[in-house]
Each structure stands twice: as structure tokens, then as C-alpha cells.
Short mmCIF file of C-alpha atoms and ligand atoms in Angstrom, two decimals:
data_model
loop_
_atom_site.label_atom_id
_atom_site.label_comp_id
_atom_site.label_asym_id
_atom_site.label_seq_id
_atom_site.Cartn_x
_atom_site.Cartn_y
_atom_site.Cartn_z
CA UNK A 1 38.15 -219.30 52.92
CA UNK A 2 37.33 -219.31 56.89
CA UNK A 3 38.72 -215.93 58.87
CA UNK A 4 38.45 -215.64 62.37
CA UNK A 5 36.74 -212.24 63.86
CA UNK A 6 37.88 -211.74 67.58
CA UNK A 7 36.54 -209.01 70.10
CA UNK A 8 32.71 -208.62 68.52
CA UNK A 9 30.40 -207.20 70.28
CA UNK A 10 26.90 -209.78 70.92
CA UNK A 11 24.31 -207.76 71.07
CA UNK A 12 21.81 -209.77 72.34
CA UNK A 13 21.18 -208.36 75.92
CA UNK A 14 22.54 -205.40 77.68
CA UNK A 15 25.88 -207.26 78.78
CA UNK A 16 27.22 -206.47 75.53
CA UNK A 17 29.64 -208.99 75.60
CA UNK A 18 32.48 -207.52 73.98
CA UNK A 19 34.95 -210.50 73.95
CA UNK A 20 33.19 -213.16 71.22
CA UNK A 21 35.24 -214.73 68.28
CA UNK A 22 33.56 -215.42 65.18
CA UNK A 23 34.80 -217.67 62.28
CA UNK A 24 32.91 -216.65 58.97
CA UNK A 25 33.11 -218.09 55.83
CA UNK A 26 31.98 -215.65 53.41
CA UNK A 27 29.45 -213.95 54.32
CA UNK A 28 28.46 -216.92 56.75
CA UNK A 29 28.97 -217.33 60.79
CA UNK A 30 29.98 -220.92 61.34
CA UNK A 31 31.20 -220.85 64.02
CA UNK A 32 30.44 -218.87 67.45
CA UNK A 33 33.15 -218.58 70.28
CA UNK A 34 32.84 -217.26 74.06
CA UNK A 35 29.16 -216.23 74.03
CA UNK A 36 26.04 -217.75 76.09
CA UNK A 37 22.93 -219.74 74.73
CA UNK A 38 21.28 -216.80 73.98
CA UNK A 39 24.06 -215.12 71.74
CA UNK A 40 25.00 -218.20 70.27
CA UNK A 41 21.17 -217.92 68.45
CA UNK A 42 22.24 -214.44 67.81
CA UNK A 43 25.17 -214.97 65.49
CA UNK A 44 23.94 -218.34 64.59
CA UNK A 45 20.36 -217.71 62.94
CA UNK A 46 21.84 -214.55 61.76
CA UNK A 47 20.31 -214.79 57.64
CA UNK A 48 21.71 -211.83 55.19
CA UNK A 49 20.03 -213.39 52.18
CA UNK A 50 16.82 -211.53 52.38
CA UNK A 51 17.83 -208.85 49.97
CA UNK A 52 14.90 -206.78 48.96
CA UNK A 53 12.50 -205.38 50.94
CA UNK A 54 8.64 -206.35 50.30
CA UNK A 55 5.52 -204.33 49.78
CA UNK A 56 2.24 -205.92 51.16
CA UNK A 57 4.32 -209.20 51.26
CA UNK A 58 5.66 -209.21 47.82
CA UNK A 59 8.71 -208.28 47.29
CA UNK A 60 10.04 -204.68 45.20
CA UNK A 61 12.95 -202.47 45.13
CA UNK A 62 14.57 -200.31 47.26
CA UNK A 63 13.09 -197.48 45.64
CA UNK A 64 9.55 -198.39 45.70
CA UNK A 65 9.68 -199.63 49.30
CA UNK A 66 11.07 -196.19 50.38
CA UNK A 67 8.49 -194.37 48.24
CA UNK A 68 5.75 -195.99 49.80
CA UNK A 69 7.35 -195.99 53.19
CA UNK A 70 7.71 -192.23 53.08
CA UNK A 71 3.76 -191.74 51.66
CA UNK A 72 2.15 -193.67 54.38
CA UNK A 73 4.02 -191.79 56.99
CA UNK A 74 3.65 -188.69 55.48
CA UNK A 75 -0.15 -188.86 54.68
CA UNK A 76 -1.01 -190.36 58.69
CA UNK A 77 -2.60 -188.05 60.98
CA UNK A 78 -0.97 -189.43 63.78
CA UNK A 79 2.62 -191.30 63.39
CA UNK A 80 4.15 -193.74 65.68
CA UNK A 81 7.86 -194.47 65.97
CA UNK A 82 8.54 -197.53 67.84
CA UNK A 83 11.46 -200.34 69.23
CA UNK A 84 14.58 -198.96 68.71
CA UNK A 85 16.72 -201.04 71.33
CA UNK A 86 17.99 -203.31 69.13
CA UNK A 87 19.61 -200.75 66.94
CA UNK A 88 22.66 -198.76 66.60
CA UNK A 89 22.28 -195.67 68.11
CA UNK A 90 23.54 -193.85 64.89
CA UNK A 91 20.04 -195.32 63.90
CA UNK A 92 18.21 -194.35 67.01
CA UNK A 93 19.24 -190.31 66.17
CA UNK A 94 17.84 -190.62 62.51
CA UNK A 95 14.68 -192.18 63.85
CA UNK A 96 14.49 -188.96 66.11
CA UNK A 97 15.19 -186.60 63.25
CA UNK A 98 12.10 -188.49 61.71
CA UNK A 99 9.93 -188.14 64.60
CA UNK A 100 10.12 -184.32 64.23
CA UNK A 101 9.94 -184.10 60.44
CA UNK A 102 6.50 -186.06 60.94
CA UNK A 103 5.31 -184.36 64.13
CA UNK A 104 4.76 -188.47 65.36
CA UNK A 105 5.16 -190.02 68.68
CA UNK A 106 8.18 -192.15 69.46
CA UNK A 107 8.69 -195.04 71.98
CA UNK A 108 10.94 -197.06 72.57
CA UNK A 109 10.77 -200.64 74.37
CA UNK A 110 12.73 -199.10 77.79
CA UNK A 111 7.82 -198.12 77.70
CA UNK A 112 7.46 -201.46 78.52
CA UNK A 113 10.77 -202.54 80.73
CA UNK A 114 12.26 -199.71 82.43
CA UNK A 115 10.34 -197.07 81.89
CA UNK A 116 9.71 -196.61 85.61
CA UNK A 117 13.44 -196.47 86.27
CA UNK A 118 13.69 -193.70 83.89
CA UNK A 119 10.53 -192.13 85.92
CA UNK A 120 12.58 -192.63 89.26
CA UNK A 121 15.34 -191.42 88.36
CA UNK A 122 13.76 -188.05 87.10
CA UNK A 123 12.63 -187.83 90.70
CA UNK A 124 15.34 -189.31 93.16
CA UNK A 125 18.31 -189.63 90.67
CA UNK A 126 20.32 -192.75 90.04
CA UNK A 127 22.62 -194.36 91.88
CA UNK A 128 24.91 -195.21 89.81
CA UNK A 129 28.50 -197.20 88.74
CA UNK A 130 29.59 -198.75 85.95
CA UNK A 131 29.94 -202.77 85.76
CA UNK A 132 34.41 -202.22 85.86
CA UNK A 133 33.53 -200.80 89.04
CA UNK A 134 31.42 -203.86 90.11
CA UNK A 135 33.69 -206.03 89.26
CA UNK A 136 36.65 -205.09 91.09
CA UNK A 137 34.95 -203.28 94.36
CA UNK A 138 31.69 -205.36 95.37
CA UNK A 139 31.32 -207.85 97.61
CA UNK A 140 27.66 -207.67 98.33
CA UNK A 141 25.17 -207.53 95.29
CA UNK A 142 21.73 -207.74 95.65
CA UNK A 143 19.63 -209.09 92.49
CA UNK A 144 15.94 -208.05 92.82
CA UNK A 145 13.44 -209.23 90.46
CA UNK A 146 15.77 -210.48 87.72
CA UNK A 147 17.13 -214.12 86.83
CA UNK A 148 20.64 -212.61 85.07
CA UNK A 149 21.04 -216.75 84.92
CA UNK A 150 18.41 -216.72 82.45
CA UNK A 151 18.54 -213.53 80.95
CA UNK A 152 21.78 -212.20 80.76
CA UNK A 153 23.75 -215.37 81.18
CA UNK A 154 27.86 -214.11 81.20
CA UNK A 155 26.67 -211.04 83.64
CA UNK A 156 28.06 -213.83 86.74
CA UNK A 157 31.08 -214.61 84.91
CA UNK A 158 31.97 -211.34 83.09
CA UNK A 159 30.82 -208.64 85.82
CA UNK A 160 29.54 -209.38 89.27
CA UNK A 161 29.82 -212.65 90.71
CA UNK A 162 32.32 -214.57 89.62
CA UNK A 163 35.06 -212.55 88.59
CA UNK A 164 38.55 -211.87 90.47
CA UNK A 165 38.60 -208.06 90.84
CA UNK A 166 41.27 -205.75 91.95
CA UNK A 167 39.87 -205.33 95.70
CA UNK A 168 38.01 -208.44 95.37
CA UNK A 169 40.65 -211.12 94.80
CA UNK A 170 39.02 -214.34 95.94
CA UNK A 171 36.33 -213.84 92.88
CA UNK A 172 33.10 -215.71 94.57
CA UNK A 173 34.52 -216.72 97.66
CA UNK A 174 34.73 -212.34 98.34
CA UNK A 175 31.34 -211.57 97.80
CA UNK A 176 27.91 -212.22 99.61
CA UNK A 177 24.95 -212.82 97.00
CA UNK A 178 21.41 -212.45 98.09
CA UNK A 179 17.90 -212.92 95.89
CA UNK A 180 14.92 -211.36 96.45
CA UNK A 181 12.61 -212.45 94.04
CA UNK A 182 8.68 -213.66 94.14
CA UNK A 183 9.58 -217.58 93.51
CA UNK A 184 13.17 -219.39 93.35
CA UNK A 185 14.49 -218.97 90.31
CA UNK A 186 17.69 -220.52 88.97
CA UNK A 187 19.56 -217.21 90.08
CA UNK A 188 18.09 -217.62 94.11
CA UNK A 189 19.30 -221.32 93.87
CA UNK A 190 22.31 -220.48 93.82
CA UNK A 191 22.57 -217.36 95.97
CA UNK A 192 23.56 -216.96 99.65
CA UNK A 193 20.82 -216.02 100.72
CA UNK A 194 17.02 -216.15 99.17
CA UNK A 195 14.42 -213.77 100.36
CA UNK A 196 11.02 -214.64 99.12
CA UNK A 197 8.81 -211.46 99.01
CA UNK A 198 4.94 -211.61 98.51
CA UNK A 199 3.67 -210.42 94.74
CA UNK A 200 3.31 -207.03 94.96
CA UNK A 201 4.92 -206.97 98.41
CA UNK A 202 8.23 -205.16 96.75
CA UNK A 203 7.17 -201.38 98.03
CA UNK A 204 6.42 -202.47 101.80
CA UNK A 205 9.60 -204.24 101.64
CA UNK A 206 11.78 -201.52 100.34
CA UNK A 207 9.95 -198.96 103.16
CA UNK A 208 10.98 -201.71 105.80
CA UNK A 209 14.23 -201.85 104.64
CA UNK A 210 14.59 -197.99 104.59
CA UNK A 211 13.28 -197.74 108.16
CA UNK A 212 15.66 -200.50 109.62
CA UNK A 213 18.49 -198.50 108.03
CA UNK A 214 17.51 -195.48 109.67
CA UNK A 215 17.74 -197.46 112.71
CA UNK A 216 14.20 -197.31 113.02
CA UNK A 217 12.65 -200.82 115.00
CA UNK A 218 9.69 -202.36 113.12
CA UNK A 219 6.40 -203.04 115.04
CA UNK A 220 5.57 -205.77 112.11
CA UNK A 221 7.27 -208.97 112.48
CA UNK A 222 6.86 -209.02 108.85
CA UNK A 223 7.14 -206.83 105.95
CA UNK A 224 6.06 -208.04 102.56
CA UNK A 225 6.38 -211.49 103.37
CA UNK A 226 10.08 -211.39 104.74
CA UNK A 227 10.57 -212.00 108.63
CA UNK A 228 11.62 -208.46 110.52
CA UNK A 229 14.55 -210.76 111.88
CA UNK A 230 15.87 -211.75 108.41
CA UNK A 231 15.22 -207.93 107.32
CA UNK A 232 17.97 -206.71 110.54
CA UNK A 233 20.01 -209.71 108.81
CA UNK A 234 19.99 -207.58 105.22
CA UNK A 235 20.43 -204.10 106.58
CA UNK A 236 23.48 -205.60 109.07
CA UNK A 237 25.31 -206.93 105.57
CA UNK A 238 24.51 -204.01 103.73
CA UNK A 239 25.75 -201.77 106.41
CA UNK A 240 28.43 -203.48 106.91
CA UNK A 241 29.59 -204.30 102.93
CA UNK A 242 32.74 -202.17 101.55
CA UNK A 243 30.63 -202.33 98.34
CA UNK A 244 27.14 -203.08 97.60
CA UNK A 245 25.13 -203.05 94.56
CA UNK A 246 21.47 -203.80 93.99
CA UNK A 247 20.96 -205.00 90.21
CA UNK A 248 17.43 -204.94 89.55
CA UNK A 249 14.64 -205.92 86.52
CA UNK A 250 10.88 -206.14 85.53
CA UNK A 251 9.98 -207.95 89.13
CA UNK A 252 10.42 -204.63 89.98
CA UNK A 253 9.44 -202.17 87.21
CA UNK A 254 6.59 -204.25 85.97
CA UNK A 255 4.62 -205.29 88.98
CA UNK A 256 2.93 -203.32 91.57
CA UNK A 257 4.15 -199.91 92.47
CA UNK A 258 6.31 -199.75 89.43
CA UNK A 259 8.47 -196.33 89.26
CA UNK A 260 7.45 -195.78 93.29
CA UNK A 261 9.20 -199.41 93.77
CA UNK A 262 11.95 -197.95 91.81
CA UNK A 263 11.91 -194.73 93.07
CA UNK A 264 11.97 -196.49 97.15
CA UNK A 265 15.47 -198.76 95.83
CA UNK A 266 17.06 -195.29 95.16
CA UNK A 267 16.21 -194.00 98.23
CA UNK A 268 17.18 -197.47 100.10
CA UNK A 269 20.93 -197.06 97.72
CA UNK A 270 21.05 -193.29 99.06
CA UNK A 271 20.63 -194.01 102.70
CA UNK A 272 23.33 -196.45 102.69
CA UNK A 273 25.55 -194.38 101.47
CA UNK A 274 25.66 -192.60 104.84
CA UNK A 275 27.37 -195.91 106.19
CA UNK A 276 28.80 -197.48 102.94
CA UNK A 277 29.44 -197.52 99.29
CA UNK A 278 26.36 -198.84 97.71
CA UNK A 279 25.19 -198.52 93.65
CA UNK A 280 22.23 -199.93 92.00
CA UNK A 281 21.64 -200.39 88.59
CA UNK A 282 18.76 -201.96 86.16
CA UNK A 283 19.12 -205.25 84.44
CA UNK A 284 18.99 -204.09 80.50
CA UNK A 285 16.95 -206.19 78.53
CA UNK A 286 17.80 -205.48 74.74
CA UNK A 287 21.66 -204.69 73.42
CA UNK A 288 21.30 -200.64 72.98
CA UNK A 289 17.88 -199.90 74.73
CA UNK A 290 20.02 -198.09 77.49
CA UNK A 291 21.19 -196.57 74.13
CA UNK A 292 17.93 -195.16 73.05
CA UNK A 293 17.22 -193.70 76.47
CA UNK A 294 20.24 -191.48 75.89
CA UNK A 295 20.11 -190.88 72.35
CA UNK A 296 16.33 -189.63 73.25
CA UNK A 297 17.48 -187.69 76.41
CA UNK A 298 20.06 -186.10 74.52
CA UNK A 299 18.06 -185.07 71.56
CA UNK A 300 14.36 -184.79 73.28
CA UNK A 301 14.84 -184.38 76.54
CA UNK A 302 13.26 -187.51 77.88
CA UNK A 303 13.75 -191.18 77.45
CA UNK A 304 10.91 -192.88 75.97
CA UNK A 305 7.25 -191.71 75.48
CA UNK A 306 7.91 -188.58 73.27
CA UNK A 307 5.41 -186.42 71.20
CA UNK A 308 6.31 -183.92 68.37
CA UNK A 309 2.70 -183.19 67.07
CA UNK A 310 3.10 -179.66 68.53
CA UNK A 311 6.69 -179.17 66.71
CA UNK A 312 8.57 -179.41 70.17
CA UNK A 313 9.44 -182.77 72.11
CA UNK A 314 6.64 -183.23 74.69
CA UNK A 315 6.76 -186.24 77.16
CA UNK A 316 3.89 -188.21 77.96
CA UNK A 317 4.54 -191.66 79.92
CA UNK A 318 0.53 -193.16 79.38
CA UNK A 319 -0.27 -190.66 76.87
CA UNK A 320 2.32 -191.03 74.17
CA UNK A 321 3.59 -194.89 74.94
CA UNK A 322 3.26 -197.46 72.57
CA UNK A 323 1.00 -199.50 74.51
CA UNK A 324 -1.69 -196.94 75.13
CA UNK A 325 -1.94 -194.85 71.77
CA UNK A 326 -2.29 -198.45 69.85
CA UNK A 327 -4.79 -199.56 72.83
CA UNK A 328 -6.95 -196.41 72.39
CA UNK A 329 -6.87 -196.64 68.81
CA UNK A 330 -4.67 -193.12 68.34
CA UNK A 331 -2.01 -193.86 66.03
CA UNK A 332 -2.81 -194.18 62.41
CA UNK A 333 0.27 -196.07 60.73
CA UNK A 334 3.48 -197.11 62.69
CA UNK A 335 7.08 -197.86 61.59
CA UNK A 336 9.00 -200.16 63.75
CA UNK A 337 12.84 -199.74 63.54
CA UNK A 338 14.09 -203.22 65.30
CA UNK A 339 11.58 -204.81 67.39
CA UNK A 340 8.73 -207.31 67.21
CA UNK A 341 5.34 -205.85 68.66
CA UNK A 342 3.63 -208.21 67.52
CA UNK A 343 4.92 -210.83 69.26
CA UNK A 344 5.73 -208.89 72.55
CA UNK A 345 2.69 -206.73 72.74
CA UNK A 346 -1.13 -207.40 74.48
CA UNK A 347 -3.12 -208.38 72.04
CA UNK A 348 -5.35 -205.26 71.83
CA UNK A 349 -2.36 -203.41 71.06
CA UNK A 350 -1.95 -205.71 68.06
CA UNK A 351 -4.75 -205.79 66.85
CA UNK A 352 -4.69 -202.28 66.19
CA UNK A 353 -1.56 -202.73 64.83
CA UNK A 354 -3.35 -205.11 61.96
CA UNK A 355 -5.73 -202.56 61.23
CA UNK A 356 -3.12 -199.50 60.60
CA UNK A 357 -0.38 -199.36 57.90
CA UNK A 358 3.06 -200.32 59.47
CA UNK A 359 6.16 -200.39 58.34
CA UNK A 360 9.19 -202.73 59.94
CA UNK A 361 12.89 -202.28 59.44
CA UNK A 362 14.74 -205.07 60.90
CA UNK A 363 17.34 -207.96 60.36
CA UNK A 364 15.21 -210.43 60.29
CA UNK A 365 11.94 -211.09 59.15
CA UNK A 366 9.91 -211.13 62.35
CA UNK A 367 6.46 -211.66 62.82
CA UNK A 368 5.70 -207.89 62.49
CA UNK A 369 7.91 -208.13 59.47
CA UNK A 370 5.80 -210.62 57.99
CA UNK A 371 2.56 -208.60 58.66
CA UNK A 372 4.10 -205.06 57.60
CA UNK A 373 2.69 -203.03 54.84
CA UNK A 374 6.30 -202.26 53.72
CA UNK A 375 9.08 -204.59 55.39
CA UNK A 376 12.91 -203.32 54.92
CA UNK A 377 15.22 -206.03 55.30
CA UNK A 378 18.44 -204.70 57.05
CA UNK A 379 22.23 -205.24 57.88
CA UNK A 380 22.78 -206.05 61.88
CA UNK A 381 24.52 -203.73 63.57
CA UNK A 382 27.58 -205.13 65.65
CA UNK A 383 27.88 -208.15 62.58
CA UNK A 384 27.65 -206.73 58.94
CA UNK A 385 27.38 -202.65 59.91
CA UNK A 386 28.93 -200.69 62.40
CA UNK A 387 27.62 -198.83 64.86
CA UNK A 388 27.61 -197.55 68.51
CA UNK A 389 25.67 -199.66 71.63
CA UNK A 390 25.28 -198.17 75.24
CA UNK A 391 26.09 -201.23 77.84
CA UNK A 392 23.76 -201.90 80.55
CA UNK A 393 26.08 -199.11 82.80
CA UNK A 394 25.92 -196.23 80.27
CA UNK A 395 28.85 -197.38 78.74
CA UNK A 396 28.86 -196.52 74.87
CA UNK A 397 30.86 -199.61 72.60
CA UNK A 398 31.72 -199.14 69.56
CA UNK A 399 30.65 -202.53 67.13
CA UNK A 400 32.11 -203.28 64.23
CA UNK A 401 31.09 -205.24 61.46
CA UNK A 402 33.20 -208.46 61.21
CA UNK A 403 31.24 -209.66 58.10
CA UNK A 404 30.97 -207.78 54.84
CA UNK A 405 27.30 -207.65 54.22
CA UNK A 406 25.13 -206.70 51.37
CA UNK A 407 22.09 -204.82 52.85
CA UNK A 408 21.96 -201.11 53.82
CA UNK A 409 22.36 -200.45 57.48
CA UNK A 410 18.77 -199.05 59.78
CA UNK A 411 20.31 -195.71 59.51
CA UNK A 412 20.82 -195.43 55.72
CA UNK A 413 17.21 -196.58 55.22
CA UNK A 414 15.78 -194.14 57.83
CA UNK A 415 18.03 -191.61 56.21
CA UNK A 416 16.30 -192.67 52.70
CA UNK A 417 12.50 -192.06 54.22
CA UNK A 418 13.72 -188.90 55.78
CA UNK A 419 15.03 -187.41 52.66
CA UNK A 420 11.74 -189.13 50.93
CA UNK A 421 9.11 -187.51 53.45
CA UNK A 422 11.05 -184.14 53.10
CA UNK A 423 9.49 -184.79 49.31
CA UNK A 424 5.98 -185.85 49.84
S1 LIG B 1 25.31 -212.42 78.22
FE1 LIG B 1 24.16 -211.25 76.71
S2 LIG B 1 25.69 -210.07 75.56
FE2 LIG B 1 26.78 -211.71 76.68
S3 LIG B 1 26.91 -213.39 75.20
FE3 LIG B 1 25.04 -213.74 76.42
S4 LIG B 1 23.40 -212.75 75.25
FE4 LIG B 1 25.35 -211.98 74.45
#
């Protein structure tokens, strides 16, 4: 029998669409309502039949997979806790708890996306709003080194450009868009205005930028790559905006500069609220990755990058993130909770990964799934388990689980290794 599911959460990319209809039959999606490209693959390749978990590729029971799970973590000198944005966040605390039972390392992805925000914001504070706010105040957003078109395809429709707001009634027609990105993407073509800026020019842009709000004049008739005169243009609009908000991704965090570029855009956002109401906020990759940030703030301390050899949470951005301890050959067996290193990570990370002892909880069985020592397959939060996602603007959702499913949720098999290292 086919029942509809209305108001689930996708939780594909930070948007967290929370408006998508389902139609299941069984313990099947067939059908996929409201959401982009990218969520439609989401709900659509969603497979719950994997229903044991496998040991070196074979597959064995629950028990046995958790038994051997909990040995190899137990008996490594040097743990590493990785992914986690792709998770509930009721997960994301258990893999925490874990963390400290084993004295390991955890990371999340935010190492590898916006990490540097997190660093800026430690310095300069954020600038912050919520997407509601977005929606019905701006009229003047900004998107810097991000293709939302791409990436987080509703964020025009649901958020920022397109819709009718309260102060903002004429939708599109009310607000100015401007690009700044290092080529034209499909976002820039169809902005208002397109600033190309030199790779690696962000920082001496952003400094520009600062000055000419300060109503300092520039002796440069050029600041990385952008014309002084179309520079005056920017600071006039932003000065001049009721609202403005600077959304912002990796061609910012990821290139030259990284948490200084960061660190400069909350400064810019800062000034300019001397003369006007301006926000910015970071373009969220994965569903609840803004979640792990604040389920590790709240329980560590600190974001991403965490160490609990010495019994206490110590941060370590280049010391305890993924990328380095696999790269310097530190970490001695790793358990992934929701994430795919080795398809996303340089390849001398992986390859350390192949020589250690890992062990992958996840939905589906990815290609670090495939290569893991012991592989858990799991329900997905938001379709067949519940849970709690942070949206791209802090904002915690709670998911539930439209379809009834028949595999134990990340938590309940983090909780299970817990309670299984506790015995080793
Ligand atoms: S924009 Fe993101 S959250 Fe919304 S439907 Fe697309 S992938 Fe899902």
C-alpha cells in the first residue's frame, strides 16, 4: 500500500530542506516530491536491504561486528574518530563520549571545509543571522566563493534570492545579487553583478574593501584583480543596502589565506555595521556538519580537530585533523561514523588509511565501507531513524523517520562499541 510522508527533512546539504513529500511503499521511496537534483539521489538510491554488517568483507552478526569493532579500537595506540556531518547529532554526542573513553582524536569534515571559519570566528566572532531573517530583510547578498546553484540548489528559491519576504515583497525584483568568484560559474551568470577576483587574490580584496569602507581612497587602481572603480561601486551598495548578507564557501576557506580570508569578511561584515545591517554566513556543505561543530563545542570546547589522549579535550587544528595525523602516519586504526575518506581524501591520507584497521558506520556502503575492516550498515537519519540536524544558520530540526526501517540507528551502534570498549 503507497502512503504519502509530507514535511521530511533532505538531508543532503546544509539547506535542510524541510518541506519534501515522500510516497513509500513499504519500506521503499518511490516517489520524491519538492526536492533538487541532488536530494532527489538522496531519497532515491536510498537501499535498507544491507542488513548485517561485514567483517573483512564478509558478512557476520551484530554481535561479532561490535566485538571486533570495540577490540581494534581498544587495543590502538592512537584512535581516530572521523566524518560525522552526515549524522544525527544524537550520534555525533555518542561519538564524543567514545572519543574520551578511548583517549582518540576526533575530526570532523567542517577539517576540511570550514574549519577556517570556525578559526575566525574564535578570533573576530561571527556575524551572524539566521536564513528567516534573510529571507524577509535582505536585499543585497553577496555570494563569495560558492555556486549555491550547484551545491545547494533550493537555497535561491527557499532562502535568499527568490523568495517574497515580509520587508522584501517584490521577491527578486527587491534585491541586488553580486558574485565574486575566481571564474563564472552558473551562480555569477545569473547575478547582477560579477566580480572576477585573481586566485588567491581574496585577502587583498577583502583589505581593499575594508579600506574603501573606512572611507579610505586606494592608491591601486586595482586590488586583487577587481578595478578600484568597481570596488567604490560595491562599498556604495553595501553602504547603502537596508540588509546585506555575504554567504560564503571553500573559494574562500580552502584557497589562499584561508581562516585570515575568513577572519578579513568578518571584519568587512563588522565595519558595515556602522552604516547598515549586514550578516554573513558560510555555505554548509553536508546536512548536520554545522551540527557537529556544536555538538563538539558544546561537549569539547572546540569544533573540529580534538584530542583526548591526555584525558581532557585538547584542540589542535594541523596537529589533531584528519588530514595530517593519517598524512604523518599517527593514527593507528580509525572508525568513520558517516563519511567517505576514501573517496574525498588526498591520496596519502588514504593510503594510510589502507594500511590501518578502520571501521565505517554508514547508510550506505561507500567506498570506505567496502575497504573497512568492520563495516556497520545503518538506518539514515531524517528517513528510517530520527534524529536532530543543525541548518546551515544554527538552526537545530528535528527529522523524523517517515519509513519504518530495519537497521539500528549510528547512535545505537556507537552506543553498542561504547558499552563494548568499556569491556575490553
Ligand atoms: S537544496 Fe539541499 S537540502 Fe534542499 S533539497 Fe536540495 S540537496 Fe536537499
Amino acid at each position: 500500500m503507497l502512503t504519502k510522508a509530507k514535511d521530511v527533512v533532505c538531508t543532503f546539504c546544509g539547506c535542510l530542506c524541510d518541506d519534501i513529500i515522500l510516497t513509500l511503499d513499504e519500506n521503499r521511496i518511490v516517489r520524491v516530491e519538492r526536492a533538487c537534483a541532488n536530494g532527489m539521489g538522496l531519497f532515491k538510491n536510498y537501499n535498507p536491504d544491507l542488513l548485517s554488517p561485514k567483517i573483512r568483507g564478509k558478512e557476520a552478526s551484530w554481535e561479532k561486528a561490535i566485538k571486533e569493532a570495540s577490540e581494534i579500537l581498544s587495543s590502538a595506540k592512537y584512535p581516530l574518530i572521523y566524518g560525522l556531518s552526515s549524522t544525527s547529532s544524537e550520534a555525533q554526542r555518542v561519538s564524543v563520549k567514545l572519543a574520551e573513553a578511548l583517549g582518540a582524536s576526533i575530526d570532523s569534515t567542517s577539517s576540511v571545509c570550514h574549519g577556517p571559519t570556525g578559526l575566525a570566528m574564535q578570533f573576530v566572532g561571527e556575524p551572524t543571522c539566521t536564513l528567516g531573517e534573510i529571507k524577509n530583510r535582505a536585499d543585497l547578498l553577496i555570494f563569495w566563493g560558492c555556486n549555491p546553484i550547484v551545491s545547494h540548489s533550493r537555497h535561491f528559491a527557499r532562502y535568499s534570492v527568490m523568495p517574497k519576504g515580509r520587508f522584501v515583497q517584490d521577491g527578486r525584483k527587491g534585491r541586488k545579487i553580486v558574485v565574486i568568484d575566481v571564474r563564472l560559474t552558473q551562480t555569477a551568470r545569473v547575478a547582477d553583478v560579477f566580480l572576477q577576483v585573481k586566485p588567491g587574490g581574496d585577502f587583498e580584496l577583502l583589505i581593499a574593501l575594508k579600506a574603501l569602507v573606512k572611507g579610505k581612497s586606494l592608491d591601486a587602481v586595482e586590488a586583487g584583480g577587481v578595478s578600484t572603480k568597481v570596488l567604490q561601486e560595491l562599498v556604495t551598495d553595501m553602504k547603502t543596502c537596508r540588509y546585506g548578507v555575504i554567504f560564503f564557501g571553500m573559494g574562500l576557506t580552502m584557497t589562499k589565506g584561508r581562516d585570515l580570508n575568513v577572519r578579513e569578511l568578518f571584519s568587512l561584515v563588522k565595519e558595515l555595521n556602522d552604516h547598515t545591517k549586514f550578516s554573513a554566513l558560510p555555505m554548509r556543505g553536508h546536512g548536520n556538519v554545522t551540527g557537529a561543530d556544536q555538538v563538539m563545542s558544546w561537549l569539547c570546547g572546540y569544533p573540529f580537530a580534538v584530542n583526548f589522549s591526555k584525558g581532557y579535550p585538547r584542540y589542535g587544528p594541523g596537529e589533531f585533523s584528519v588530514v595530517d595525523l593519517l598524512c604523518n602516519k599517527e593514527t593507528d586504526a580509525l572508525l568513520v561514523l558517516a563519511s567517505d575518506p576514501v573517496a574525498h581524501l588526498p591520496s596519502k591520507a588514504v593510503d594510510h588509511i589502507m594500511e590501518i584497521p578502520t571501521i565505517v558506520i554508514d547508510p550506505a556502503e561507500s567506498l570506505s565501507a567496502k575497504k573497512a575492516t568492520v563495516y556497520f550498515p545503518t538506518a539514515m537519519y531524517g528517513v528510517d531513524c530520527e534524529g536532530t540536524a543543525y541548518r546551515m544558520d544554527g538552526v537545530p530540526l528535528r527529522l523524523k523517520a517517515p519509513m519504518k526501517g530495519n537497521r539500528p540507528s549510528d547512535e545505537e551502534v556507537l552506543e553498542a562499541i561504547l558499552e563494548g570498549v568499556r569491556r575490553c
